[in-house]
mmCIF file of C-alpha atoms in Angstrom:
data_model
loop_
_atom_site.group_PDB
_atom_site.id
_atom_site.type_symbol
_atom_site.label_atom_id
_atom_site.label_comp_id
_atom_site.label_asym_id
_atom_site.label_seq_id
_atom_site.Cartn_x
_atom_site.Cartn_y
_atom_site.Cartn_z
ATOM 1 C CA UNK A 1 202.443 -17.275 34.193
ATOM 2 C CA UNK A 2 203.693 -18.521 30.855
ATOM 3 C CA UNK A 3 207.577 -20.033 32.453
ATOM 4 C CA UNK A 4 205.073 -21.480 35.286
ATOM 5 C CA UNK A 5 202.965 -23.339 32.428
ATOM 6 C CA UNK A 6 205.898 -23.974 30.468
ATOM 7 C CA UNK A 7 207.898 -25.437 33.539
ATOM 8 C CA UNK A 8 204.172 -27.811 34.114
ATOM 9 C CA UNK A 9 203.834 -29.090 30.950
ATOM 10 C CA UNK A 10 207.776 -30.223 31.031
ATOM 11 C CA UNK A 11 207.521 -32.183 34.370
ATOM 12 C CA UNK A 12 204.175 -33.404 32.912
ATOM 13 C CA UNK A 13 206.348 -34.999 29.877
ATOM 14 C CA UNK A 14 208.707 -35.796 31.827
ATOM 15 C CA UNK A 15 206.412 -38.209 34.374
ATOM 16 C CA UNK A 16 205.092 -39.453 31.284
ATOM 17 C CA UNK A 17 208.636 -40.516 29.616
ATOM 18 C CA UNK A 18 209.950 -41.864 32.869
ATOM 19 C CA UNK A 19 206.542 -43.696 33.228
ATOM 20 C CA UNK A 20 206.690 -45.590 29.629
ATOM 21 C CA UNK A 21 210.869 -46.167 30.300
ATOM 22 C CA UNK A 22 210.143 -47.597 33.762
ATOM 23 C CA UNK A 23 207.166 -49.632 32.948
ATOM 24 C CA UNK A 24 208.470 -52.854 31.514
ATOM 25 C CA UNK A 25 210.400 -53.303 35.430
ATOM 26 C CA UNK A 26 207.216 -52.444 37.211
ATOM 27 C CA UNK A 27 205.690 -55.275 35.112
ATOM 28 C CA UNK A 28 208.033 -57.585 35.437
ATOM 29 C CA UNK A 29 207.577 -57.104 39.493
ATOM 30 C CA UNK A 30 203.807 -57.134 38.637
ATOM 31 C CA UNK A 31 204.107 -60.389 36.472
ATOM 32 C CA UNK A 32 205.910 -62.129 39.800
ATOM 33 C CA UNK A 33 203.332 -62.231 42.179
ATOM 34 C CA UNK A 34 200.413 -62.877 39.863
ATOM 35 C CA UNK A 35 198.916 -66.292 40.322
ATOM 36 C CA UNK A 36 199.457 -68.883 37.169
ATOM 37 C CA UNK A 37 195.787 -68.097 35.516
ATOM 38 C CA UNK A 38 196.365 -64.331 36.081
ATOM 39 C CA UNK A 39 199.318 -64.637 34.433
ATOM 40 C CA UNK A 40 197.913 -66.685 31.212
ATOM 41 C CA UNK A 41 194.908 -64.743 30.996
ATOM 42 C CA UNK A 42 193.746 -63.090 28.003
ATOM 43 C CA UNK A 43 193.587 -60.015 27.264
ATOM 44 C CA UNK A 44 196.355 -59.551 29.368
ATOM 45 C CA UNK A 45 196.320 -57.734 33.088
ATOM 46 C CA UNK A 46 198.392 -54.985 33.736
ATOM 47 C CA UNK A 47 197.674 -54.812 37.583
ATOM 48 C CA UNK A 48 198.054 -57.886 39.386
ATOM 49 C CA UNK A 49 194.539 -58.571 41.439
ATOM 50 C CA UNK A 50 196.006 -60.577 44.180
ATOM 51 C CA UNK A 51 200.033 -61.657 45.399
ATOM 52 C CA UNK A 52 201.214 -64.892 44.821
ATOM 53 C CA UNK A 53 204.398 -65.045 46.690
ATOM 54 C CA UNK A 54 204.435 -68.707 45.843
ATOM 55 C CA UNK A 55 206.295 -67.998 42.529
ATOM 56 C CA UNK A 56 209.284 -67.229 44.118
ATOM 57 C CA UNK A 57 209.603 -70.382 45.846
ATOM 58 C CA UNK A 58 208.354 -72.369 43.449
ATOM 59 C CA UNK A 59 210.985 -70.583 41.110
ATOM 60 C CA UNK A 60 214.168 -71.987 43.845
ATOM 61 C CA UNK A 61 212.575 -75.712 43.756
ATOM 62 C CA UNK A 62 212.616 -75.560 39.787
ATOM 63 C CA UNK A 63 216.327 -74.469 39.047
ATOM 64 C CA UNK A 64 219.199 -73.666 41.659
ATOM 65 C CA UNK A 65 218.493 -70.045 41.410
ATOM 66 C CA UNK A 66 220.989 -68.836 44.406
ATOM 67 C CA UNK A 67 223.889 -70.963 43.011
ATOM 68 C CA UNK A 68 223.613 -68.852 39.640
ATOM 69 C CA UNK A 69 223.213 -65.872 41.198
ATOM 70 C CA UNK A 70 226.695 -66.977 43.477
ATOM 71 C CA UNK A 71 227.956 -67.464 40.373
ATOM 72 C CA UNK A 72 227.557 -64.524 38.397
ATOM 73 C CA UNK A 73 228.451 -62.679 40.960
ATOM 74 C CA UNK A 74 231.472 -64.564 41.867
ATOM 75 C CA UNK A 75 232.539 -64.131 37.862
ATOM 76 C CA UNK A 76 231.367 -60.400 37.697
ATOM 77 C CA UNK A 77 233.554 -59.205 41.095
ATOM 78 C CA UNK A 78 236.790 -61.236 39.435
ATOM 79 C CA UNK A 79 236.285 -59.507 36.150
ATOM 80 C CA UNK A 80 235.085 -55.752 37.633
ATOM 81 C CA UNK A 81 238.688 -56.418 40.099
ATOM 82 C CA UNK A 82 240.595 -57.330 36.784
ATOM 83 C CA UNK A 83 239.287 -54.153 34.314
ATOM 84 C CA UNK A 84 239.805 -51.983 38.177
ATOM 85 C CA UNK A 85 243.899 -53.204 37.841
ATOM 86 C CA UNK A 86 244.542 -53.717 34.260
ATOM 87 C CA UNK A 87 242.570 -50.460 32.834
ATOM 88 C CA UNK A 88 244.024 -48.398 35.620
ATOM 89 C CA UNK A 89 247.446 -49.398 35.319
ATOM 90 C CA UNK A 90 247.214 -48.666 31.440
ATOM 91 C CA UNK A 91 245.736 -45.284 31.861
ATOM 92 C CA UNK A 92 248.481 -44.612 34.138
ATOM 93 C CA UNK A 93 250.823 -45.271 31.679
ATOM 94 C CA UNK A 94 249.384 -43.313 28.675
ATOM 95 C CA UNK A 95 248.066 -39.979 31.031
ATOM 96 C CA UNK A 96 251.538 -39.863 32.993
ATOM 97 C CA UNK A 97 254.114 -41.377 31.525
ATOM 98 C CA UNK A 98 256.445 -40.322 28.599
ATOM 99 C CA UNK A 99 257.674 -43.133 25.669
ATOM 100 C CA UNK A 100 258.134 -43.725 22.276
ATOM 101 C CA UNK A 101 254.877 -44.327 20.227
ATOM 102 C CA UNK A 102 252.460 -43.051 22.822
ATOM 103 C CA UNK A 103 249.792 -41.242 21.014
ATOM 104 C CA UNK A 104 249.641 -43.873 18.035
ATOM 105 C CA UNK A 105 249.687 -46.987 20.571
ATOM 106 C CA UNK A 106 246.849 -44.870 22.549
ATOM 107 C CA UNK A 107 245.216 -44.471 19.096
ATOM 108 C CA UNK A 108 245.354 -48.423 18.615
ATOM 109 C CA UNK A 109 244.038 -49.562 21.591
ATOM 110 C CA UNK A 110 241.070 -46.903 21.433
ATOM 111 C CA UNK A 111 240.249 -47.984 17.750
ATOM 112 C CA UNK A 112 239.749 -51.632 19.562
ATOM 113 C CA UNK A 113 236.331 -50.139 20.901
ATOM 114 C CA UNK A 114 235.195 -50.153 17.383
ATOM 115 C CA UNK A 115 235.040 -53.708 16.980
ATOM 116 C CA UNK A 116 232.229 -55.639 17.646
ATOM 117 C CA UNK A 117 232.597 -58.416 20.187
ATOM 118 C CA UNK A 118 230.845 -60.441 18.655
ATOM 119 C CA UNK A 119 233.443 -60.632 16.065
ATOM 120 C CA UNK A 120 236.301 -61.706 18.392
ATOM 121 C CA UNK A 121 233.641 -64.496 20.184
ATOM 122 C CA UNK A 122 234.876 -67.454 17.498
ATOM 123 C CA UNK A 123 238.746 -66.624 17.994
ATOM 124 C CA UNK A 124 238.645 -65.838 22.031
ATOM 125 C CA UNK A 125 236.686 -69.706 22.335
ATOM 126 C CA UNK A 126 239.257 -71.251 20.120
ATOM 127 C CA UNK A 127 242.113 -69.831 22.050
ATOM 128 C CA UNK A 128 240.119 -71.036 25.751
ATOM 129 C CA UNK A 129 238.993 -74.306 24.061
ATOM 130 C CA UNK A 130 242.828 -74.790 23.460
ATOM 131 C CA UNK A 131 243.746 -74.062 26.886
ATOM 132 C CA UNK A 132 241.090 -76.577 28.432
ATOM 133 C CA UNK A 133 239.524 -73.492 30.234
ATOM 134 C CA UNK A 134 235.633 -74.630 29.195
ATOM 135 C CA UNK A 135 232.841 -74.909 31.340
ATOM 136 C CA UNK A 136 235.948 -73.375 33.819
ATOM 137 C CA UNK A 137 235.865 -69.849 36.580
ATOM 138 C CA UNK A 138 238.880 -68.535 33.836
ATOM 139 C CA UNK A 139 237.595 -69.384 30.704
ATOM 140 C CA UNK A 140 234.436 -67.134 32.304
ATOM 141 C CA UNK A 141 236.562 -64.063 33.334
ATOM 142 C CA UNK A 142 240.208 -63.977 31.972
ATOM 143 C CA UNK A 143 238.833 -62.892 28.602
ATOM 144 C CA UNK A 144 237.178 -59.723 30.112
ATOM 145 C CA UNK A 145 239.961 -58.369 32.535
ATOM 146 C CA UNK A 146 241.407 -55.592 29.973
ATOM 147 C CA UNK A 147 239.059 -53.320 28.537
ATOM 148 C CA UNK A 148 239.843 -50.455 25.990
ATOM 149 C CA UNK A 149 236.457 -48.258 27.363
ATOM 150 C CA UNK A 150 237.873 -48.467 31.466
ATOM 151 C CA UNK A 151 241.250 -47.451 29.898
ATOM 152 C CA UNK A 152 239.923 -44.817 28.103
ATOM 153 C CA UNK A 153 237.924 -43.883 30.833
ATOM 154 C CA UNK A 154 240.544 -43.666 33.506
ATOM 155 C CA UNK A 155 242.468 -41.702 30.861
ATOM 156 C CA UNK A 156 240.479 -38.534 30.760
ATOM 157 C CA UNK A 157 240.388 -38.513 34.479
ATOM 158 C CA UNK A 158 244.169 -39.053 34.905
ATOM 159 C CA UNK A 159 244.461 -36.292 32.605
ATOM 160 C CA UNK A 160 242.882 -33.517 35.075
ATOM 161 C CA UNK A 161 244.945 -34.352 37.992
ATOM 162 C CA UNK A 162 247.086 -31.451 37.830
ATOM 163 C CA UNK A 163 250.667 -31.538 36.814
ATOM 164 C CA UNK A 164 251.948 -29.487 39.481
ATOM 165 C CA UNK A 165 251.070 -32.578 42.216
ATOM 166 C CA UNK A 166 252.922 -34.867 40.128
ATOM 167 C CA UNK A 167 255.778 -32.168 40.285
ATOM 168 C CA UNK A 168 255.509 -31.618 44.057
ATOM 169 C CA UNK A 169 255.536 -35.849 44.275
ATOM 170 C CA UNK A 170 258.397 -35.729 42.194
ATOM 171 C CA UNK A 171 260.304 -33.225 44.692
ATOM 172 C CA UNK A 172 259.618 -35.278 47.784
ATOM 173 C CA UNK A 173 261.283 -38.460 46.212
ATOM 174 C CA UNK A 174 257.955 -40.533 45.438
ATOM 175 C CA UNK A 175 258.087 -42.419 42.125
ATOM 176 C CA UNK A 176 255.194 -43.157 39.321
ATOM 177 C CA UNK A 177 254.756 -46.413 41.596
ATOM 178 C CA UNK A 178 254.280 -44.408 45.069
ATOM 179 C CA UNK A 179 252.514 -41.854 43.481
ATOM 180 C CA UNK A 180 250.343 -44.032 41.222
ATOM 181 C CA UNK A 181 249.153 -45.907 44.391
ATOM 182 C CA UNK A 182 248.991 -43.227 47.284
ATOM 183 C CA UNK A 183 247.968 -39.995 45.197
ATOM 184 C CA UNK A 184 246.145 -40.919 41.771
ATOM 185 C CA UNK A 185 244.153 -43.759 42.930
ATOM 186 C CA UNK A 186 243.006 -42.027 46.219
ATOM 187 C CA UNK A 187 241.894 -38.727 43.701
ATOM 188 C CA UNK A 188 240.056 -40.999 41.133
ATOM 189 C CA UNK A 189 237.617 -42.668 43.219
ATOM 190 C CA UNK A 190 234.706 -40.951 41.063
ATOM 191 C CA UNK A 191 236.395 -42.904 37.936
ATOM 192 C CA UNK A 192 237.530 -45.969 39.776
ATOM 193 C CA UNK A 193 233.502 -46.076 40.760
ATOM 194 C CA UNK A 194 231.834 -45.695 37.103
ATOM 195 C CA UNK A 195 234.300 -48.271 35.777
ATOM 196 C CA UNK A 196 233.282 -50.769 38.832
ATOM 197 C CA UNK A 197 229.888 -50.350 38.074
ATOM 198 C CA UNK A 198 229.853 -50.527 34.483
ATOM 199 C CA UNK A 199 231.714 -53.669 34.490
ATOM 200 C CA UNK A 200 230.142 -55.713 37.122
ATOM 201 C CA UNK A 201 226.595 -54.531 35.180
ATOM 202 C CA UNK A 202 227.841 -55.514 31.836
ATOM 203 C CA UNK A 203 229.562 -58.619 33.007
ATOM 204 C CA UNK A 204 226.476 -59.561 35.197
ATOM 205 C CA UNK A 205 224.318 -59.242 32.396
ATOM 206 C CA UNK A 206 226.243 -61.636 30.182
ATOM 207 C CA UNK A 207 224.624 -64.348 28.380
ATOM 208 C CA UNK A 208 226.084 -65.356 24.923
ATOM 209 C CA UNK A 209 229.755 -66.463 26.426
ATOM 210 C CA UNK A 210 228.718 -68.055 29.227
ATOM 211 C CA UNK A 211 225.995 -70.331 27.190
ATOM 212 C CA UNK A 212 228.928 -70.991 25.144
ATOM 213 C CA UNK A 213 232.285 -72.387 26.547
ATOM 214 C CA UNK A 214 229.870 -73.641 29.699
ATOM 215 C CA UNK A 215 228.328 -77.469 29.738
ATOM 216 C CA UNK A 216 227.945 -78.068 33.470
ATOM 217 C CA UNK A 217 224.968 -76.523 35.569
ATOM 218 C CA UNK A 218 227.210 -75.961 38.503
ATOM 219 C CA UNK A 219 228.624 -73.217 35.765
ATOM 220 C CA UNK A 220 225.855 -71.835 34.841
ATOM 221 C CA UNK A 221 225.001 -68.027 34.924
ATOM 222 C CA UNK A 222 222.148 -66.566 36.439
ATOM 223 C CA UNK A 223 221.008 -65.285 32.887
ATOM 224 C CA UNK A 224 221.185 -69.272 31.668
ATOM 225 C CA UNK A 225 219.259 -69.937 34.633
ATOM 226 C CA UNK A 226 216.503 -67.929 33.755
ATOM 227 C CA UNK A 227 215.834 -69.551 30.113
ATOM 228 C CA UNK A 228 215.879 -72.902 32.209
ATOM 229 C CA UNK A 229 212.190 -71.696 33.264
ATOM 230 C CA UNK A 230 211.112 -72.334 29.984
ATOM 231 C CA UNK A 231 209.187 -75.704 28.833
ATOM 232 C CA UNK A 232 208.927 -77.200 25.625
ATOM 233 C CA UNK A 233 205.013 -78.230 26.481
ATOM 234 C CA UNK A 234 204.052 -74.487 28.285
ATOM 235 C CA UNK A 235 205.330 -71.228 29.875
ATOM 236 C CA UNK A 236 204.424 -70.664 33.211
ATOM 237 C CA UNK A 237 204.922 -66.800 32.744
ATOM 238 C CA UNK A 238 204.550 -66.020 35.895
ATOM 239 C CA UNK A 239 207.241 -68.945 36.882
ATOM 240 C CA UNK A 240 209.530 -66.906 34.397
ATOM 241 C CA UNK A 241 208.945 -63.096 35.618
ATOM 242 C CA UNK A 242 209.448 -64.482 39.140
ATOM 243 C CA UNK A 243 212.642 -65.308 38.467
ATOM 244 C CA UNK A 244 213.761 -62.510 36.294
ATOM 245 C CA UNK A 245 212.498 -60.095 39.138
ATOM 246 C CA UNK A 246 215.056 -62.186 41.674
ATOM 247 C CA UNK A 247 217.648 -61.845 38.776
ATOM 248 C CA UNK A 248 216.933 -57.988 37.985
ATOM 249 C CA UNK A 249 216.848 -56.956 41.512
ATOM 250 C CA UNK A 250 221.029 -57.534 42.779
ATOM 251 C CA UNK A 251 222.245 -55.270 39.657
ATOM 252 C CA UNK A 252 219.163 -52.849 40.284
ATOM 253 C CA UNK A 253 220.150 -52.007 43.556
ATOM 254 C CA UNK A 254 223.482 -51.677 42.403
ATOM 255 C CA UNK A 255 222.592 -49.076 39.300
ATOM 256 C CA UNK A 256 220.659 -47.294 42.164
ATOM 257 C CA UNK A 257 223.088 -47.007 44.808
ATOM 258 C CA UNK A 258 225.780 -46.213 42.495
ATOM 259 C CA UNK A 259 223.906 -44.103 39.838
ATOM 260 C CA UNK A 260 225.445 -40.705 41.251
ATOM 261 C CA UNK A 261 229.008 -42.470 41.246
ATOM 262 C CA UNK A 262 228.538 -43.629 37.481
ATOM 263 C CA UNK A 263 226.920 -40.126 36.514
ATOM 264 C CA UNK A 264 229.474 -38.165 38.443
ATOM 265 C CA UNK A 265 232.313 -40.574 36.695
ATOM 266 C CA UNK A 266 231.271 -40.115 32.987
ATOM 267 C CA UNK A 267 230.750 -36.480 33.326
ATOM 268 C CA UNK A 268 234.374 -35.722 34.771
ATOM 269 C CA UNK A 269 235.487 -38.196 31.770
ATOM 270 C CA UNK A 270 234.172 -36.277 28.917
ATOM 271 C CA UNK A 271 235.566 -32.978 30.332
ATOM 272 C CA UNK A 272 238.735 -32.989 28.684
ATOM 273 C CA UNK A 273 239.856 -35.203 25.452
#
């Protein structure tokens, strides 16, 4: 009786944490269909009383909405496809392979996570400002294709493969390249998926470096897109949730189609150090 009371009260806590964590997107979605003197109204509702479905249009006739989306997600594929090669590749190198200097170059590039980006923001647009690469697709994604965290990542999963496949490989006459491509790749799908969806999230979500090095609207990000809702005269706040629920929703299917993958991905990476 007491484990059955114990186990309610958890779930009961539980509903209640997942109720105050989730609320914020339920209002958001609530926000977007409330009509404009709903939405202004004071005190505030919390439950919208009828649909206005209007917002959403109204949203695509105020800014081009669907060209930043195509754009974000044009510059968040390029840059998840660049951290898939580059980080891979790398943790190839440092799980597999035997040089000189390994373990302190390893040490090096992981101490990079320690450093805030927004410290390297100043020297990173100097160096595109110098190539001509603002308001351009490269200036947007070159300076995200490497990442220390995917390497790191892909790392402690490289690490588990065991040594005796390798060996076996090794026997049948396949190289690191062979083997890298037709044997560790295939086995790290798990990894491979956490890192995709990490940085297509994180890159999707980006809104100091694109307000930065772009100018043109055609460039614009979806996240720039959303402040464009804003007035200096008035908010329409409903104007402004119904576009953050069309931004929101791409990269909240995503976290919940590929939730298991990035759970499944981080756990196998923190096995073994």
């Amino acid at each position: 009786m007491k484990r059955h009371l114990n186990s309610t009260l958890l779930y009961v806590l539980l509903t209640i944490a997942a109720a105050l964590i989730l609320y914020p997107v339920i209002y958001t979605f609530f926000m977007a269909v409330m009509s404009p003197e709903e939405a202004s109204a004071y005190p505030p509702s919390f439950f919208p009383h009828s649909f206005h479905m209007a917002n959403f249009t109204e949203v695509f006739e105020i800014v081009p909405i669907a060209a930043f989306i195509g754009n974000t997600f044009l510059i968040s594929g390029l840059t998840m496809i660049g951290q898939l090669i580059t980080a891979s590749l790398a943790a190839y190198a440092f799980a597999k392979m035997e040089f000189k200097g390994k373990n302190f170059i390893f040490s090096m590039f992981v101490a990079t996570m320690m450093i805030p980006w927004e410290v390297t923001i100043i020297p990173n647009y100097l160096t595109v400002r110098s190539w001509n690469w603002l308001d351009t697709y490269q200036g947007l994604t070159v300076p995200f294709l490497a990442t220390a965290f995917g390497t790191f990542l892909l790392r402690q999963f490289f690490l588990q493969l065991p040594k005796e496949l390798f060996e076996a490989a090794r026997m049948d006459g396949c190289g690191h390249i062979r083997y890298f491509l037709f044997h560790v790749l295939p086995l790290s799908r798990p990894a491979l998926g956490t890192l995709a969806v990490y940085s297509f999230l994180n890159m999707y979500n980006s809104y100091l470096w694109p307000l930065l090095i772009t100018n043109s609207e055609n460039m614009r990000t979806v996240q720039i897109g959303i402040s464009m809702l804003e007035f200096q005269e008035s908010t329409s706040w409903n104007l402004v949730f119904a576009g953050t629920a069309l931004v929101i929703l791409p990269s909240l299917l995503l976290l919940i189609f590929g939730l298991k993958q990035l759970v499944r991905g981080m756990a196998a990476g923190a096995l073994k150090g």
